[in-house]
Amino acid sequence: MRQPSCLYERAAENGELDALWDIRDNCTLFTGPLYYNASHQHGAPVFLAGLYGKFQLRLHGSDWLLCRTAIIPTGVLHELDVGGEPIAVLYIEPVVGGADVFKPLINNSRTLNGALVGNGGEINCMRDLYEDRYKSDWTTDALQDLLGYSKRRAQAEAIDPRLTRIVDYLFEHGDDLTSVVALAAQVGLSPSRFQHLFSQQIGVPFRRYRGWNRMRQAIREIIRGHSFTTAAHATGFTDSAHFSHEYRKIFGTSPTIGLHKLARLQL
């Protein structure tokens, strides 16, 4: 069994970005100021919470709207305009469940173009994490309590254990580029059945999820103090330009905005 792993990071106190990153086996949390994120889609479902007010969200095919919370399923195109205000962005991995796991965290909500947008929810916990980002030793318990509560309320179904094995393997081997044929054989499935089951239960094709996982691993390397080039090579990207291109696709902004001035790492 894997040991829990997490990374905490904040920018320099006099820097432009003052944020907390927490990357662990089953979730990824960013909480801090954001500006504009162009149209993008994630390889994992995400819960958004404006910490002190509403933010602007535009889903593919719709107009801009104001909301306080939102749940964006895996693969759904969306834009964000937060105006430099702090926001919490919480992603969960397949070992936790799909977007339904987040539903207990949102209220006064409505469905729009495949997403769920709301005017309230579990904001206080996220705000506390942000306001205590210099005392990040309690983040682990707080996040796990929040996800445990939400998962119990949502009664989320577990994914196929064969897929869990692959997801665990990818997290432990961030630079892995093993073929689908070989990975499917490891869990006793044909390549076509493996890809169909993966898309059905995870919500995105295997290739896109692996790209998301490699991106998480690259961010971990950058937080540890490595350059973009070193992090890119360590996680299977061709070079820093390739990494930056994929980062924009996943997050809708440049990594130099989201990951610059990283000053301190706590394990």
CSV table of C-alpha atoms in Angstrom, one decimal:
chain,number,residue,atom,x,y,z
A,1,MET,CA,0.0,0.0,0.0
A,2,ARG,CA,1.3,3.5,-0.9
A,3,GLN,CA,2.2,5.9,1.8
A,4,PRO,CA,0.2,9.1,1.7
A,5,SER,CA,2.2,11.8,0.0
A,6,CYS,CA,1.5,15.5,-0.2
A,7,LEU,CA,3.2,18.8,-1.1
A,8,TYR,CA,2.5,22.2,0.3
A,9,GLU,CA,3.7,25.4,-1.2
A,10,ARG,CA,3.3,29.1,-0.9
A,11,ALA,CA,4.7,32.0,-2.8
A,12,ALA,CA,7.0,34.5,-1.2
A,13,GLU,CA,5.1,36.9,1.1
A,14,ASN,CA,6.0,39.9,-1.1
A,15,GLY,CA,5.3,38.0,-4.3
A,16,GLU,CA,2.5,38.4,-6.8
A,17,LEU,CA,1.0,35.0,-6.0
A,18,ASP,CA,0.3,33.9,-2.5
A,19,ALA,CA,-1.2,30.4,-2.7
A,20,LEU,CA,-1.3,26.9,-1.3
A,21,TRP,CA,-0.8,23.8,-3.3
A,22,ASP,CA,-1.5,20.4,-1.9
A,23,ILE,CA,-0.9,17.4,-4.2
A,24,ARG,CA,-1.5,13.9,-2.8
A,25,ASP,CA,-2.6,10.5,-3.9
A,26,ASN,CA,-6.4,11.1,-4.1
A,27,CYS,CA,-6.7,14.9,-4.7
A,28,THR,CA,-5.1,18.1,-5.8
A,29,LEU,CA,-5.9,21.4,-4.2
A,30,PHE,CA,-5.0,24.9,-5.3
A,31,THR,CA,-6.2,27.8,-3.2
A,32,GLY,CA,-5.2,31.4,-3.9
A,33,PRO,CA,-5.7,34.3,-6.3
A,34,LEU,CA,-6.5,33.7,-9.9
A,35,TYR,CA,-7.2,36.0,-12.8
A,36,TYR,CA,-8.4,34.7,-16.2
A,37,ASN,CA,-8.2,31.1,-17.3
A,38,ALA,CA,-9.0,30.6,-21.0
A,39,SER,CA,-11.1,27.7,-22.2
A,40,HIS,CA,-9.7,24.5,-20.8
A,41,GLN,CA,-10.7,21.0,-19.7
A,42,HIS,CA,-9.4,18.9,-16.8
A,43,GLY,CA,-8.6,15.2,-16.6
A,44,ALA,CA,-10.4,15.0,-13.2
A,45,PRO,CA,-13.6,16.5,-11.8
A,46,VAL,CA,-13.2,19.8,-10.0
A,47,PHE,CA,-15.0,21.7,-7.2
A,48,LEU,CA,-14.7,25.5,-7.3
A,49,ALA,CA,-15.4,27.9,-4.4
A,50,GLY,CA,-15.1,31.6,-4.4
A,51,LEU,CA,-13.6,32.3,-1.0
A,52,TYR,CA,-14.9,35.8,-0.4
A,53,GLY,CA,-17.3,36.4,-3.2
A,54,LYS,CA,-18.6,35.2,-6.6
A,55,PHE,CA,-16.5,34.4,-9.6
A,56,GLN,CA,-17.3,34.4,-13.3
A,57,LEU,CA,-17.7,31.1,-15.1
A,58,ARG,CA,-18.4,30.4,-18.8
A,59,LEU,CA,-19.2,26.9,-19.9
A,60,HIS,CA,-18.8,25.9,-23.5
A,61,GLY,CA,-21.9,27.1,-25.4
A,62,SER,CA,-23.2,29.4,-22.7
A,63,ASP,CA,-22.8,33.0,-21.6
A,64,TRP,CA,-20.7,34.2,-18.6
A,65,LEU,CA,-22.4,33.8,-15.3
A,66,LEU,CA,-21.7,34.7,-11.7
A,67,CYS,CA,-21.6,31.9,-9.1
A,68,ARG,CA,-20.1,31.2,-5.7
A,69,THR,CA,-19.5,27.4,-6.2
A,70,ALA,CA,-19.4,25.1,-9.1
A,71,ILE,CA,-18.7,21.4,-10.0
A,72,ILE,CA,-17.1,20.8,-13.4
A,73,PRO,CA,-17.1,17.2,-14.5
A,74,THR,CA,-14.1,15.6,-16.2
A,75,GLY,CA,-13.5,16.9,-19.7
A,76,VAL,CA,-16.0,19.8,-19.7
A,77,LEU,CA,-14.7,22.9,-21.4
A,78,HIS,CA,-15.0,26.1,-19.3
A,79,GLU,CA,-13.4,29.5,-18.7
A,80,LEU,CA,-12.8,31.3,-15.4
A,81,ASP,CA,-12.5,35.0,-14.6
A,82,VAL,CA,-11.8,35.5,-10.9
A,83,GLY,CA,-10.4,39.0,-11.1
A,84,GLY,CA,-7.4,38.4,-8.9
A,85,GLU,CA,-9.6,37.2,-5.9
A,86,PRO,CA,-8.8,34.0,-4.0
A,87,ILE,CA,-10.5,30.8,-5.1
A,88,ALA,CA,-10.3,27.2,-4.1
A,89,VAL,CA,-9.9,24.6,-6.8
A,90,LEU,CA,-10.2,21.0,-5.6
A,91,TYR,CA,-9.7,18.0,-8.0
A,92,ILE,CA,-10.3,14.4,-7.0
A,93,GLU,CA,-8.9,11.3,-8.5
A,94,PRO,CA,-10.8,8.1,-9.6
A,95,VAL,CA,-9.9,6.3,-6.3
A,96,VAL,CA,-12.3,8.8,-4.7
A,97,GLY,CA,-15.0,8.9,-7.3
A,98,GLY,CA,-16.5,11.0,-10.0
A,99,ALA,CA,-18.0,14.5,-10.0
A,100,ASP,CA,-21.0,13.2,-8.0
A,101,VAL,CA,-18.8,13.0,-4.9
A,102,PHE,CA,-18.7,16.8,-4.9
A,103,LYS,CA,-22.5,17.3,-4.8
A,104,PRO,CA,-22.8,17.4,-1.0
A,105,LEU,CA,-20.4,20.4,-1.1
A,106,ILE,CA,-22.7,22.7,-3.1
A,107,ASN,CA,-26.1,24.1,-2.5
A,108,ASN,CA,-28.6,26.5,-4.2
A,109,SER,CA,-27.4,24.9,-7.4
A,110,ARG,CA,-28.7,24.3,-10.9
A,111,THR,CA,-27.4,22.2,-13.8
A,112,LEU,CA,-26.0,24.0,-16.8
A,113,ASN,CA,-24.3,22.4,-19.8
A,114,GLY,CA,-23.2,19.3,-17.9
A,115,ALA,CA,-21.9,21.3,-14.9
A,116,LEU,CA,-23.4,22.2,-11.6
A,117,VAL,CA,-23.3,25.9,-10.5
A,118,GLY,CA,-24.4,27.2,-7.1
A,119,ASN,CA,-24.6,30.1,-4.8
A,120,GLY,CA,-23.3,28.4,-1.7
A,121,GLY,CA,-21.8,25.3,-0.2
A,122,GLU,CA,-18.7,24.2,1.8
A,123,ILE,CA,-16.8,27.5,1.5
A,124,ASN,CA,-15.7,28.0,5.1
A,125,CYS,CA,-13.4,25.0,5.1
A,126,MET,CA,-11.7,26.2,1.9
A,127,ARG,CA,-11.4,29.7,3.3
A,128,ASP,CA,-9.8,28.4,6.5
A,129,LEU,CA,-7.3,26.4,4.4
A,130,TYR,CA,-6.3,29.6,2.6
A,131,GLU,CA,-6.2,31.8,5.6
A,132,ASP,CA,-4.0,29.3,7.5
A,133,ARG,CA,-1.8,28.5,4.5
A,134,TYR,CA,1.3,29.4,6.5
A,135,LYS,CA,0.3,26.6,9.0
A,136,SER,CA,-0.3,23.9,6.5
A,137,ASP,CA,0.3,20.9,8.8
A,138,TRP,CA,-3.4,20.5,9.4
A,139,THR,CA,-4.4,20.5,5.6
A,140,THR,CA,-4.1,16.8,5.3
A,141,ASP,CA,-6.7,16.0,7.9
A,142,ALA,CA,-9.0,18.8,6.9
A,143,LEU,CA,-9.1,17.7,3.2
A,144,GLN,CA,-9.5,14.0,4.1
A,145,ASP,CA,-12.4,14.8,6.5
A,146,LEU,CA,-14.1,16.9,3.8
A,147,LEU,CA,-13.7,14.3,1.1
A,148,GLY,CA,-14.8,11.5,3.5
A,149,TYR,CA,-18.0,13.4,4.5
A,150,SER,CA,-18.8,14.2,0.9
A,151,LYS,CA,-18.2,10.7,-0.4
A,152,ARG,CA,-20.4,9.2,2.3
A,153,ARG,CA,-23.2,11.6,1.6
A,154,ALA,CA,-22.9,11.1,-2.2
A,155,GLN,CA,-22.8,7.3,-1.8
A,156,ALA,CA,-20.4,7.2,-4.7
A,157,GLU,CA,-19.7,3.9,-6.5
A,158,ALA,CA,-16.2,2.5,-6.4
A,159,ILE,CA,-14.5,2.0,-9.8
A,160,ASP,CA,-13.4,-1.3,-11.1
A,161,PRO,CA,-10.4,-2.5,-9.0
A,162,ARG,CA,-8.5,-3.3,-12.2
A,163,LEU,CA,-8.6,0.4,-13.1
A,164,THR,CA,-7.7,1.4,-9.6
A,165,ARG,CA,-4.5,-0.7,-10.0
A,166,ILE,CA,-3.6,1.3,-13.2
A,167,VAL,CA,-4.4,4.7,-11.6
A,168,ASP,CA,-2.2,3.7,-8.6
A,169,TYR,CA,0.6,2.6,-10.9
A,170,LEU,CA,0.5,5.9,-12.9
A,171,PHE,CA,0.7,8.0,-9.7
A,172,GLU,CA,3.8,6.1,-8.6
A,173,HIS,CA,5.4,6.3,-12.1
A,174,GLY,CA,4.8,9.8,-13.3
A,175,ASP,CA,7.0,9.4,-16.4
A,176,ASP,CA,5.5,6.1,-17.5
A,177,LEU,CA,4.7,5.8,-21.2
A,178,THR,CA,3.9,2.1,-21.3
A,179,SER,CA,1.5,1.2,-24.2
A,180,VAL,CA,-2.2,0.7,-23.6
A,181,VAL,CA,-1.7,-2.9,-24.9
A,182,ALA,CA,0.8,-3.6,-22.1
A,183,LEU,CA,-1.2,-1.9,-19.4
A,184,ALA,CA,-4.4,-3.7,-20.4
A,185,ALA,CA,-2.5,-7.0,-20.3
A,186,GLN,CA,-1.3,-6.3,-16.7
A,187,VAL,CA,-5.0,-6.3,-15.5
A,188,GLY,CA,-6.2,-9.1,-17.8
A,189,LEU,CA,-8.2,-6.9,-20.3
A,190,SER,CA,-8.0,-6.5,-24.0
A,191,PRO,CA,-6.9,-3.1,-25.2
A,192,SER,CA,-10.3,-2.2,-26.5
A,193,ARG,CA,-12.2,-3.3,-23.4
A,194,PHE,CA,-9.7,-1.5,-21.2
A,195,GLN,CA,-10.1,1.8,-23.1
A,196,HIS,CA,-13.9,1.5,-23.1
A,197,LEU,CA,-14.1,0.7,-19.4
A,198,PHE,CA,-11.6,3.5,-18.6
A,199,SER,CA,-13.6,6.1,-20.5
A,200,GLN,CA,-16.9,4.8,-19.0
A,201,GLN,CA,-15.8,4.8,-15.4
A,202,ILE,CA,-13.1,7.6,-15.2
A,203,GLY,CA,-14.9,10.0,-17.5
A,204,VAL,CA,-12.1,10.7,-20.0
A,205,PRO,CA,-10.1,8.5,-22.4
A,206,PHE,CA,-7.0,6.9,-20.9
A,207,ARG,CA,-4.6,9.0,-22.9
A,208,ARG,CA,-6.1,12.2,-21.5
A,209,TYR,CA,-6.1,11.0,-17.9
A,210,ARG,CA,-2.5,9.9,-18.2
A,211,GLY,CA,-1.7,13.5,-19.5
A,212,TRP,CA,-3.4,14.9,-16.4
A,213,ASN,CA,-1.5,12.6,-14.1
A,214,ARG,CA,1.9,13.5,-15.8
A,215,MET,CA,0.9,17.2,-15.3
A,216,ARG,CA,0.3,16.7,-11.6
A,217,GLN,CA,3.7,15.0,-11.3
A,218,ALA,CA,5.4,17.8,-13.2
A,219,ILE,CA,3.9,20.4,-10.9
A,220,ARG,CA,5.2,18.4,-7.9
A,221,GLU,CA,8.7,18.5,-9.4
A,222,ILE,CA,8.5,22.3,-9.9
A,223,ILE,CA,7.2,22.8,-6.4
A,224,ARG,CA,10.2,20.8,-5.2
A,225,GLY,CA,12.4,23.5,-6.8
A,226,HIS,CA,13.2,21.9,-10.2
A,227,SER,CA,13.2,24.0,-13.4
A,228,PHE,CA,10.4,23.6,-15.9
A,229,THR,CA,12.8,21.8,-18.2
A,230,THR,CA,13.9,19.3,-15.5
A,231,ALA,CA,10.3,18.7,-14.4
A,232,ALA,CA,9.2,18.2,-18.0
A,233,HIS,CA,11.9,15.6,-18.8
A,234,ALA,CA,11.2,13.8,-15.5
A,235,THR,CA,7.6,13.3,-16.3
A,236,GLY,CA,7.7,12.3,-20.0
A,237,PHE,CA,7.3,15.7,-21.7
A,238,THR,CA,9.6,16.4,-24.6
A,239,ASP,CA,10.8,19.7,-23.3
A,240,SER,CA,9.6,22.8,-21.4
A,241,ALA,CA,7.7,24.1,-24.4
A,242,HIS,CA,5.7,20.8,-24.6
A,243,PHE,CA,5.0,21.0,-20.9
A,244,SER,CA,3.8,24.7,-21.2
A,245,HIS,CA,1.6,23.8,-24.2
A,246,GLU,CA,-0.1,21.0,-22.2
A,247,TYR,CA,-0.4,23.2,-19.1
A,248,ARG,CA,-2.3,25.8,-21.1
A,249,LYS,CA,-4.7,23.1,-22.4
A,250,ILE,CA,-5.4,21.8,-18.9
A,251,PHE,CA,-5.5,25.0,-16.9
A,252,GLY,CA,-6.2,27.7,-19.5
A,253,THR,CA,-3.2,29.9,-18.5
A,254,SER,CA,0.6,29.9,-18.6
A,255,PRO,CA,2.6,27.9,-16.0
A,256,THR,CA,4.7,31.0,-15.5
A,257,ILE,CA,1.6,32.6,-14.0
A,258,GLY,CA,0.4,29.7,-11.9
A,259,LEU,CA,3.8,28.4,-10.8
A,260,HIS,CA,6.1,31.3,-10.5
A,261,LYS,CA,7.8,32.6,-7.4
A,262,LEU,CA,7.5,29.4,-5.5
A,263,ALA,CA,9.3,30.1,-2.3
A,264,ARG,CA,8.8,27.4,0.3
A,265,LEU,CA,8.0,23.7,0.4
A,266,GLN,CA,6.7,21.8,3.4
A,267,LEU,CA,6.4,18.0,3.5
